[in-house]
PDB file of C-alpha atoms in Angstrom:
ATOM      1  CA  MET A 294      -0.494   0.084  19.547  1.00 49.00           C
ATOM      2  CA  SER A 295       2.784   1.857  18.968  1.00 55.00           C
ATOM      3  CA  THR A 296       2.502   5.186  17.182  1.00 61.00           C
ATOM      4  CA  ASP A 297       5.637   4.168  15.244  1.00 89.00           C
ATOM      5  CA  LEU A 298       3.332   2.086  13.036  1.00 93.00           C
ATOM      6  CA  PHE A 299       2.029   5.328  11.534  1.00 95.00           C
ATOM      7  CA  SER A 300       5.446   6.943  11.141  1.00 96.00           C
ATOM      8  CA  VAL A 301       6.818   7.987   7.750  1.00 98.00           C
ATOM      9  CA  LYS A 302       9.961   9.537   9.197  1.00 97.00           C
ATOM     10  CA  GLY A 303      12.873   9.037   6.833  1.00 97.00           C
ATOM     11  CA  ARG A 304      10.653   7.836   3.991  1.00 98.00           C
ATOM     12  CA  VAL A 305      10.730   9.347   0.497  1.00 98.00           C
ATOM     13  CA  ALA A 306       7.344  10.169  -1.009  1.00 99.00           C
ATOM     14  CA  LEU A 307       6.257  11.299  -4.476  1.00 99.00           C
ATOM     15  CA  VAL A 308       3.010  13.290  -4.619  1.00 98.00           C
ATOM     16  CA  THR A 309       1.549  14.094  -8.037  1.00 98.00           C
ATOM     17  CA  GLY A 310      -0.788  17.032  -8.518  1.00 97.00           C
ATOM     18  CA  ALA A 311       0.966  18.623  -5.546  1.00 98.00           C
ATOM     19  CA  SER A 312       0.674  22.278  -6.526  1.00 97.00           C
ATOM     20  CA  ARG A 313      -2.808  22.798  -5.080  1.00 95.00           C
ATOM     21  CA  GLY A 314      -5.889  21.222  -3.532  1.00 95.00           C
ATOM     22  CA  LEU A 315      -5.656  17.769  -2.039  1.00 97.00           C
ATOM     23  CA  GLY A 316      -2.185  17.107  -3.435  1.00 97.00           C
ATOM     24  CA  LYS A 317      -0.770  20.158  -1.690  1.00 97.00           C
ATOM     25  CA  VAL A 318      -2.273  19.087   1.636  1.00 97.00           C
ATOM     26  CA  PHE A 319      -1.083  15.495   1.169  1.00 98.00           C
ATOM     27  CA  ALA A 320       2.465  16.728   0.553  1.00 98.00           C
ATOM     28  CA  GLN A 321       2.406  19.035   3.562  1.00 98.00           C
ATOM     29  CA  THR A 322       1.007  16.271   5.777  1.00 98.00           C
ATOM     30  CA  LEU A 323       3.682  13.739   4.807  1.00 98.00           C
ATOM     31  CA  ALA A 324       6.431  16.330   5.215  1.00 98.00           C
ATOM     32  CA  ALA A 325       5.126  17.345   8.627  1.00 98.00           C
ATOM     33  CA  HIS A 326       5.415  13.701   9.695  1.00 97.00           C
ATOM     34  CA  GLY A 327       9.034  13.400   8.624  1.00 98.00           C
ATOM     35  CA  ALA A 328       8.979  12.250   5.006  1.00 98.00           C
ATOM     36  CA  THR A 329      11.059  13.819   2.268  1.00 98.00           C
ATOM     37  CA  VAL A 330       8.430  14.792  -0.276  1.00 98.00           C
ATOM     38  CA  VAL A 331       9.017  15.038  -4.024  1.00 98.00           C
ATOM     39  CA  LEU A 332       6.418  17.411  -5.438  1.00 98.00           C
ATOM     40  CA  SER A 333       5.112  16.995  -8.961  1.00 98.00           C
ATOM     41  CA  SER A 334       2.741  18.821 -11.274  1.00 98.00           C
ATOM     42  CA  ARG A 335       3.062  20.227 -14.771  1.00 96.00           C
ATOM     43  CA  ARG A 336       4.777  23.521 -13.895  1.00 96.00           C
ATOM     44  CA  GLU A 337       7.748  24.092 -11.605  1.00 97.00           C
ATOM     45  CA  SER A 338       6.544  27.637 -10.909  1.00 97.00           C
ATOM     46  CA  ASP A 339       3.382  26.235  -9.308  1.00 97.00           C
ATOM     47  CA  LEU A 340       5.353  23.846  -7.107  1.00 98.00           C
ATOM     48  CA  ARG A 341       7.960  26.274  -5.798  1.00 98.00           C
ATOM     49  CA  PRO A 342       5.637  28.021  -3.269  1.00 98.00           C
ATOM     50  CA  VAL A 343       4.563  24.628  -1.874  1.00 98.00           C
ATOM     51  CA  ALA A 344       8.173  23.483  -1.508  1.00 98.00           C
ATOM     52  CA  ASP A 345       9.117  26.792   0.142  1.00 98.00           C
ATOM     53  CA  ALA A 346       6.219  26.521   2.606  1.00 98.00           C
ATOM     54  CA  ILE A 347       7.230  22.971   3.539  1.00 98.00           C
ATOM     55  CA  ALA A 348      10.844  24.064   4.072  1.00 98.00           C
ATOM     56  CA  LYS A 349       9.734  27.044   6.156  1.00 98.00           C
ATOM     57  CA  ALA A 350       7.751  24.665   8.370  1.00 98.00           C
ATOM     58  CA  GLY A 351      10.854  22.542   8.896  1.00 98.00           C
ATOM     59  CA  GLY A 352      10.105  19.827   6.348  1.00 98.00           C
ATOM     60  CA  LYS A 353      12.012  18.466   3.381  1.00 98.00           C
ATOM     61  CA  ALA A 354      10.759  18.909  -0.184  1.00 98.00           C
ATOM     62  CA  ASP A 355      12.114  18.488  -3.689  1.00 98.00           C
ATOM     63  CA  ILE A 356      10.527  19.322  -7.057  1.00 98.00           C
ATOM     64  CA  ALA A 357      10.089  17.008 -10.051  1.00 98.00           C
ATOM     65  CA  PRO A 358       7.728  18.690 -12.541  1.00 98.00           C
ATOM     66  CA  PHE A 359       6.143  16.564 -15.266  1.00 98.00           C
ATOM     67  CA  ASP A 360       2.811  16.104 -17.010  1.00 97.00           C
ATOM     68  CA  VAL A 361       1.376  12.639 -16.310  1.00 98.00           C
ATOM     69  CA  GLN A 362       0.224  12.531 -19.945  1.00 97.00           C
ATOM     70  CA  ASP A 363       3.858  12.839 -21.059  1.00 98.00           C
ATOM     71  CA  GLU A 364       5.000   9.257 -20.510  1.00 98.00           C
ATOM     72  CA  SER A 365       8.678   9.783 -21.290  1.00 98.00           C
ATOM     73  CA  ALA A 366       8.892  12.765 -18.922  1.00 98.00           C
ATOM     74  CA  ALA A 367       7.097  10.856 -16.168  1.00 98.00           C
ATOM     75  CA  VAL A 368       9.333   7.809 -16.555  1.00 98.00           C
ATOM     76  CA  ALA A 369      12.517   9.898 -16.482  1.00 98.00           C
ATOM     77  CA  ALA A 370      11.446  11.944 -13.460  1.00 98.00           C
ATOM     78  CA  ILE A 371      10.470   8.899 -11.399  1.00 98.00           C
ATOM     79  CA  LYS A 372      13.614   6.959 -12.320  1.00 98.00           C
ATOM     80  CA  ALA A 373      15.685   9.905 -11.074  1.00 98.00           C
ATOM     81  CA  ILE A 374      14.198   9.926  -7.563  1.00 98.00           C
ATOM     82  CA  PRO A 375      16.307   7.091  -6.066  1.00 98.00           C
ATOM     83  CA  GLY A 376      19.439   8.712  -7.466  1.00 98.00           C
ATOM     84  CA  ARG A 377      18.578  11.965  -5.697  1.00 97.00           C
ATOM     85  CA  HIS A 378      17.145  10.571  -2.478  1.00 98.00           C
ATOM     86  CA  GLY A 379      18.300   6.957  -2.205  1.00 98.00           C
ATOM     87  CA  ARG A 380      14.888   5.312  -2.570  1.00 98.00           C
ATOM     88  CA  LEU A 381      11.165   5.828  -3.215  1.00 98.00           C
ATOM     89  CA  ASP A 382       8.881   4.527  -0.467  1.00 98.00           C
ATOM     90  CA  ILE A 383       5.524   6.211  -0.987  1.00 99.00           C
ATOM     91  CA  LEU A 384       3.519   7.284  -4.021  1.00 99.00           C
ATOM     92  CA  VAL A 385       0.431   9.442  -3.665  1.00 98.00           C
ATOM     93  CA  ASN A 386      -1.058   9.180  -7.156  1.00 98.00           C
ATOM     94  CA  ASN A 387      -3.206  12.296  -6.998  1.00 98.00           C
ATOM     95  CA  ALA A 388      -3.049  14.133 -10.355  1.00 96.00           C
ATOM     96  CA  GLY A 389      -6.445  14.385 -12.018  1.00 95.00           C
ATOM     97  CA  ILE A 390      -8.907  16.585 -13.870  1.00 95.00           C
ATOM     98  CA  VAL A 391     -12.680  16.821 -14.184  1.00 94.00           C
ATOM     99  CA  LEU A 392     -14.902  17.754 -17.138  1.00 95.00           C
ATOM    100  CA  ARG A 393     -18.440  18.877 -16.347  1.00 93.00           C
ATOM    101  CA  LYS A 394     -20.577  18.249 -19.436  1.00 96.00           C
ATOM    102  CA  MET A 395     -23.573  16.113 -20.230  1.00 97.00           C
ATOM    103  CA  ALA A 396     -22.587  12.985 -22.138  1.00 97.00           C
ATOM    104  CA  VAL A 397     -24.341  14.052 -25.348  1.00 98.00           C
ATOM    105  CA  ASP A 398     -22.336  17.291 -25.336  1.00 98.00           C
ATOM    106  CA  THR A 399     -18.978  15.646 -24.576  1.00 97.00           C
ATOM    107  CA  GLY A 400     -16.614  15.261 -27.496  1.00 98.00           C
ATOM    108  CA  THR A 401     -14.688  12.012 -27.819  1.00 98.00           C
ATOM    109  CA  ASP A 402     -11.379  13.852 -27.559  1.00 98.00           C
ATOM    110  CA  GLU A 403     -12.580  15.550 -24.369  1.00 98.00           C
ATOM    111  CA  PHE A 404     -13.549  12.167 -22.923  1.00 98.00           C
ATOM    112  CA  ARG A 405     -10.180  10.689 -23.874  1.00 98.00           C
ATOM    113  CA  ASN A 406      -8.314  13.621 -22.325  1.00 98.00           C
ATOM    114  CA  VAL A 407      -9.857  12.978 -18.916  1.00 98.00           C
ATOM    115  CA  LEU A 408      -9.087   9.272 -19.115  1.00 98.00           C
ATOM    116  CA  GLU A 409      -5.535   9.944 -20.306  1.00 98.00           C
ATOM    117  CA  THR A 410      -4.856  12.060 -17.230  1.00 97.00           C
ATOM    118  CA  ASN A 411      -6.873  10.280 -14.569  1.00 98.00           C
ATOM    119  CA  ILE A 412      -6.324   6.623 -15.388  1.00 98.00           C
ATOM    120  CA  THR A 413      -3.600   6.226 -18.038  1.00 98.00           C
ATOM    121  CA  GLY A 414      -1.392   8.819 -16.350  1.00 98.00           C
ATOM    122  CA  SER A 415      -2.012   7.241 -12.957  1.00 98.00           C
ATOM    123  CA  PHE A 416      -1.127   3.835 -14.359  1.00 98.00           C
ATOM    124  CA  VAL A 417       2.173   5.054 -15.817  1.00 98.00           C
ATOM    125  CA  VAL A 418       3.180   6.706 -12.534  1.00 98.00           C
ATOM    126  CA  ALA A 419       2.174   3.669 -10.445  1.00 98.00           C
ATOM    127  CA  ARG A 420       3.952   1.292 -12.820  1.00 98.00           C
ATOM    128  CA  GLU A 421       7.219   3.227 -12.696  1.00 98.00           C
ATOM    129  CA  ALA A 422       7.079   3.746  -8.931  1.00 98.00           C
ATOM    130  CA  GLY A 423       6.185   0.074  -8.562  1.00 98.00           C
ATOM    131  CA  ARG A 424       9.321  -0.996 -10.435  1.00 98.00           C
ATOM    132  CA  ILE A 425      11.470   0.825  -7.877  1.00 98.00           C
ATOM    133  CA  MET A 426       9.478  -0.375  -4.879  1.00 98.00           C
ATOM    134  CA  LEU A 427       9.614  -4.007  -5.997  1.00 98.00           C
ATOM    135  CA  GLN A 428      13.389  -3.800  -6.316  1.00 98.00           C
ATOM    136  CA  GLN A 429      13.729  -2.435  -2.785  1.00 97.00           C
ATOM    137  CA  ASP A 430      11.048  -4.846  -1.493  1.00 98.00           C
ATOM    138  CA  TYR A 431       9.005  -2.084   0.142  1.00 98.00           C
ATOM    139  CA  GLY A 432       6.453   0.464  -0.942  1.00 98.00           C
ATOM    140  CA  ARG A 433       3.134   2.155  -0.321  1.00 98.00           C
ATOM    141  CA  ILE A 434       1.059   3.297  -3.306  1.00 99.00           C
ATOM    142  CA  VAL A 435      -2.023   5.412  -2.587  1.00 98.00           C
ATOM    143  CA  ASN A 436      -4.213   6.110  -5.613  1.00 98.00           C
ATOM    144  CA  LEU A 437      -6.833   8.842  -5.576  1.00 98.00           C
ATOM    145  CA  ALA A 438     -10.275   7.487  -6.279  1.00 98.00           C
ATOM    146  CA  SER A 439     -13.515   9.342  -5.451  1.00 97.00           C
ATOM    147  CA  VAL A 440     -17.070   8.799  -4.289  1.00 95.00           C
ATOM    148  CA  MET A 441     -17.611   8.788  -8.047  1.00 94.00           C
ATOM    149  CA  SER A 442     -15.751   5.455  -7.982  1.00 96.00           C
ATOM    150  CA  VAL A 443     -18.756   3.856  -6.276  1.00 92.00           C
ATOM    151  CA  VAL A 444     -21.722   5.929  -7.481  1.00 92.00           C
ATOM    152  CA  GLY A 445     -22.645   7.740 -10.690  1.00 90.00           C
ATOM    153  CA  ARG A 446     -23.699  11.320 -11.340  1.00 89.00           C
ATOM    154  CA  ALA A 447     -24.963  13.184 -14.369  1.00 91.00           C
ATOM    155  CA  SER A 448     -22.649  15.591 -16.218  1.00 93.00           C
ATOM    156  CA  VAL A 449     -19.311  13.930 -15.314  1.00 95.00           C
ATOM    157  CA  ALA A 450     -19.262  10.770 -17.441  1.00 97.00           C
ATOM    158  CA  ALA A 451     -15.531  10.808 -18.170  1.00 98.00           C
ATOM    159  CA  TYR A 452     -14.612  11.526 -14.555  1.00 96.00           C
ATOM    160  CA  VAL A 453     -16.860   8.770 -13.221  1.00 98.00           C
ATOM    161  CA  ALA A 454     -15.479   6.286 -15.744  1.00 98.00           C
ATOM    162  CA  SER A 455     -11.900   7.168 -14.851  1.00 98.00           C
ATOM    163  CA  LYS A 456     -12.480   6.926 -11.102  1.00 98.00           C
ATOM    164  CA  HIS A 457     -14.231   3.561 -11.401  1.00 98.00           C
ATOM    165  CA  ALA A 458     -11.170   2.444 -13.354  1.00 98.00           C
ATOM    166  CA  ILE A 459      -8.864   3.576 -10.528  1.00 98.00           C
ATOM    167  CA  VAL A 460     -10.527   1.084  -8.192  1.00 98.00           C
ATOM    168  CA  GLY A 461      -9.995  -1.761 -10.645  1.00 98.00           C
ATOM    169  CA  MET A 462      -6.389  -0.778 -11.261  1.00 98.00           C
ATOM    170  CA  THR A 463      -5.765  -0.605  -7.518  1.00 98.00           C
ATOM    171  CA  LYS A 464      -6.983  -4.170  -7.039  1.00 98.00           C
ATOM    172  CA  THR A 465      -4.897  -5.545  -9.896  1.00 98.00           C
ATOM    173  CA  LEU A 466      -1.688  -3.764  -8.901  1.00 98.00           C
ATOM    174  CA  ALA A 467      -2.162  -4.970  -5.328  1.00 98.00           C
ATOM    175  CA  ALA A 468      -2.310  -8.537  -6.613  1.00 98.00           C
ATOM    176  CA  GLU A 469       0.832  -8.061  -8.711  1.00 98.00           C
ATOM    177  CA  PHE A 470       2.953  -5.969  -6.345  1.00 98.00           C
ATOM    178  CA  GLY A 471       2.457  -7.860  -3.066  1.00 97.00           C
ATOM    179  CA  PRO A 472       3.494  -8.888  -0.511  1.00 97.00           C
ATOM    180  CA  ASN A 473       5.633  -5.929   0.602  1.00 98.00           C
ATOM    181  CA  VAL A 474       4.383  -3.250  -1.776  1.00 98.00           C
ATOM    182  CA  THR A 475       0.808  -2.348  -0.925  1.00 98.00           C
ATOM    183  CA  VAL A 476      -1.569  -0.577  -3.297  1.00 98.00           C
ATOM    184  CA  ASN A 477      -4.689   1.101  -1.952  1.00 98.00           C
ATOM    185  CA  ALA A 478      -6.945   4.015  -2.822  1.00 98.00           C
ATOM    186  CA  ILE A 479      -8.634   6.853  -0.988  1.00 98.00           C
ATOM    187  CA  ALA A 480     -12.083   7.829  -2.247  1.00 98.00           C
ATOM    188  CA  PRO A 481     -12.831  11.345  -0.980  1.00 97.00           C
ATOM    189  CA  GLY A 482     -16.294  12.796  -0.825  1.00 95.00           C
ATOM    190  CA  TYR A 483     -17.030  16.356  -1.889  1.00 94.00           C
ATOM    191  CA  MET A 484     -14.085  18.444  -0.652  1.00 95.00           C
ATOM    192  CA  LEU A 485     -13.631  22.194  -0.289  1.00 94.00           C
ATOM    193  CA  THR A 486     -10.988  22.564  -3.004  1.00 91.00           C
ATOM    194  CA  GLU A 487     -10.579  24.478  -6.246  1.00 86.00           C
ATOM    195  CA  ILE A 488     -12.010  21.612  -8.303  1.00 84.00           C
ATOM    196  CA  THR A 489     -15.430  21.923  -6.597  1.00 89.00           C
ATOM    197  CA  GLU A 490     -15.723  25.723  -6.578  1.00 88.00           C
ATOM    198  CA  ALA A 491     -18.636  25.750  -9.012  1.00 86.00           C
ATOM    199  CA  LEU A 492     -20.554  23.246  -6.882  1.00 88.00           C
ATOM    200  CA  GLN A 493     -19.785  25.153  -3.693  1.00 92.00           C
ATOM    201  CA  LYS A 494     -21.426  28.231  -5.204  1.00 91.00           C
ATOM    202  CA  ASN A 495     -24.534  26.230  -6.144  1.00 92.00           C
ATOM    203  CA  ARG A 496     -26.714  26.759  -3.075  1.00 92.00           C
ATOM    204  CA  GLU A 497     -29.225  24.044  -3.994  1.00 92.00           C
ATOM    205  CA  PHE A 498     -26.498  21.438  -4.491  1.00 90.00           C
ATOM    206  CA  SER A 499     -24.609  22.473  -1.359  1.00 93.00           C
ATOM    207  CA  GLU A 500     -27.706  22.238   0.823  1.00 92.00           C
ATOM    208  CA  LEU A 501     -28.608  18.848  -0.664  1.00 88.00           C
ATOM    209  CA  LEU A 502     -25.099  17.579  -0.032  1.00 90.00           C
ATOM    210  CA  GLU A 503     -25.195  18.645   3.600  1.00 91.00           C
ATOM    211  CA  ARG A 504     -28.589  16.993   4.107  1.00 90.00           C
ATOM    212  CA  ARG A 505     -27.436  13.747   2.483  1.00 89.00           C
ATOM    213  CA  THR A 506     -24.114  13.560   4.349  1.00 92.00           C
ATOM    214  CA  ALA A 507     -24.073  12.032   7.835  1.00 92.00           C
ATOM    215  CA  ALA A 508     -21.410  14.565   8.885  1.00 94.00           C
ATOM    216  CA  ARG A 509     -23.745  17.351   7.643  1.00 93.00           C
ATOM    217  CA  ARG A 510     -20.971  19.304   5.950  1.00 94.00           C
ATOM    218  CA  TRP A 511     -18.515  19.467   3.065  1.00 96.00           C
ATOM    219  CA  GLY A 512     -15.236  17.678   3.547  1.00 95.00           C
ATOM    220  CA  ARG A 513     -12.030  19.571   4.228  1.00 96.00           C
ATOM    221  CA  PRO A 514      -8.725  18.383   2.740  1.00 96.00           C
ATOM    222  CA  GLU A 515      -7.333  17.755   6.220  1.00 96.00           C
ATOM    223  CA  ASP A 516     -10.156  15.251   6.795  1.00 97.00           C
ATOM    224  CA  LEU A 517      -8.158  12.897   4.563  1.00 98.00           C
ATOM    225  CA  SER A 518      -4.960  13.105   6.610  1.00 97.00           C
ATOM    226  CA  GLY A 519      -5.758  10.108   8.803  1.00 97.00           C
ATOM    227  CA  ALA A 520      -6.500   7.875   5.827  1.00 98.00           C
ATOM    228  CA  LEU A 521      -3.343   9.098   4.119  1.00 98.00           C
ATOM    229  CA  MET A 522      -1.126   8.336   7.115  1.00 98.00           C
ATOM    230  CA  LEU A 523      -2.681   4.888   7.530  1.00 98.00           C
ATOM    231  CA  LEU A 524      -2.171   3.854   3.914  1.00 98.00           C
ATOM    232  CA  SER A 525       1.287   5.462   3.629  1.00 98.00           C
ATOM    233  CA  SER A 526       2.762   3.821   6.714  1.00 98.00           C
ATOM    234  CA  ASP A 527       3.526   0.403   8.174  1.00 97.00           C
ATOM    235  CA  ALA A 528       0.126   0.498   9.879  1.00 97.00           C
ATOM    236  CA  SER A 529      -1.348  -0.705   6.564  1.00 97.00           C
ATOM    237  CA  ALA A 530       1.053  -3.629   6.057  1.00 97.00           C
ATOM    238  CA  TYR A 531      -1.893  -6.079   5.817  1.00 98.00           C
ATOM    239  CA  ILE A 532      -4.201  -3.749   3.872  1.00 98.00           C
ATOM    240  CA  THR A 533      -3.915  -3.863   0.100  1.00 98.00           C
ATOM    241  CA  GLY A 534      -6.261  -3.643  -2.865  1.00 98.00           C
ATOM    242  CA  HIS A 535      -8.671  -1.651  -0.718  1.00 98.00           C
ATOM    243  CA  THR A 536     -10.512   1.582  -1.507  1.00 98.00           C
ATOM    244  CA  LEU A 537     -11.119   3.602   1.651  1.00 98.00           C
ATOM    245  CA  VAL A 538     -14.124   5.895   1.245  1.00 97.00           C
ATOM    246  CA  VAL A 539     -13.769   9.118   3.260  1.00 98.00           C
ATOM    247  CA  ASP A 540     -16.951  11.024   2.545  1.00 96.00           C
ATOM    248  CA  GLY A 541     -18.638  11.924   5.834  1.00 96.00           C
ATOM    249  CA  GLY A 542     -21.119   9.102   5.261  1.00 94.00           C
ATOM    250  CA  LEU A 543     -22.422  10.442   1.943  1.00 93.00           C
ATOM    251  CA  THR A 544     -22.489   7.159   0.036  1.00 90.00           C
ATOM    252  CA  THR A 545     -23.782   5.264   3.079  1.00 83.00           C
ATOM    253  CA  VAL A 546     -26.683   7.670   3.512  1.00 75.00           C
ATOM    254  CA  LEU A 547     -27.451   7.685  -0.216  1.00 62.00           C
ATOM    255  CA  ALA A 548     -27.365   3.889  -0.327  1.00 53.00           C
ATOM    256  CA  GLY A 549     -29.944   3.772   2.434  1.00 50.00           C
ATOM    257  CA  ALA A 550     -32.168   6.500   1.035  1.00 48.00           C
TER     258      ALA A 550
END
């Protein structure tokens, strides 16, 4: 199989939540493989070091700061991308937050805030990127799901609800946007990023995770690079509506326990 199938050289990619964690690694990975990457998060000051690092490594990066909860700002920023770069080929819909509280202690506004960011914000970004991709008759949308899209866990009700919703949205957008715009999702397991710092410090949880994961370790952001390149490139031309779980075997082992 030709390696050109996995190429993103010359493509233009938007990565939300690109200032840190998985989004930062996704942006760096796409840039390293030849894509021009438009970095987004709420604050330009957080994005500038990522853009500078990509440029220093020989890649191409631009900055388009917006809050995914601010619909008008998101719409304007995404509409501007083809004017600046000629097109928009890839969306990595990564922005998200987590709230760790038991359901009985979670306020309704707190619950709504998580859903507004993780699912409503993701929908707005995918919708606007989809408009552009449908006009150019090509696109790759990669939504960020989670192992919490396929299992449940105490203390993260809003997060679990939002990530289950991502899977449903992915399927529906795939049905609407085909045949040449694909919509898929990556469902990472527990990754060594800022969002899981509290869990990493919990020795009991960390040891349980390693026992229950076939890979016997936490995931690293770079473990998602292969899935990202597959779903962002022409290699996934006949894959759409799919959620690819990348969790070291965690959900498989749990399902068989």
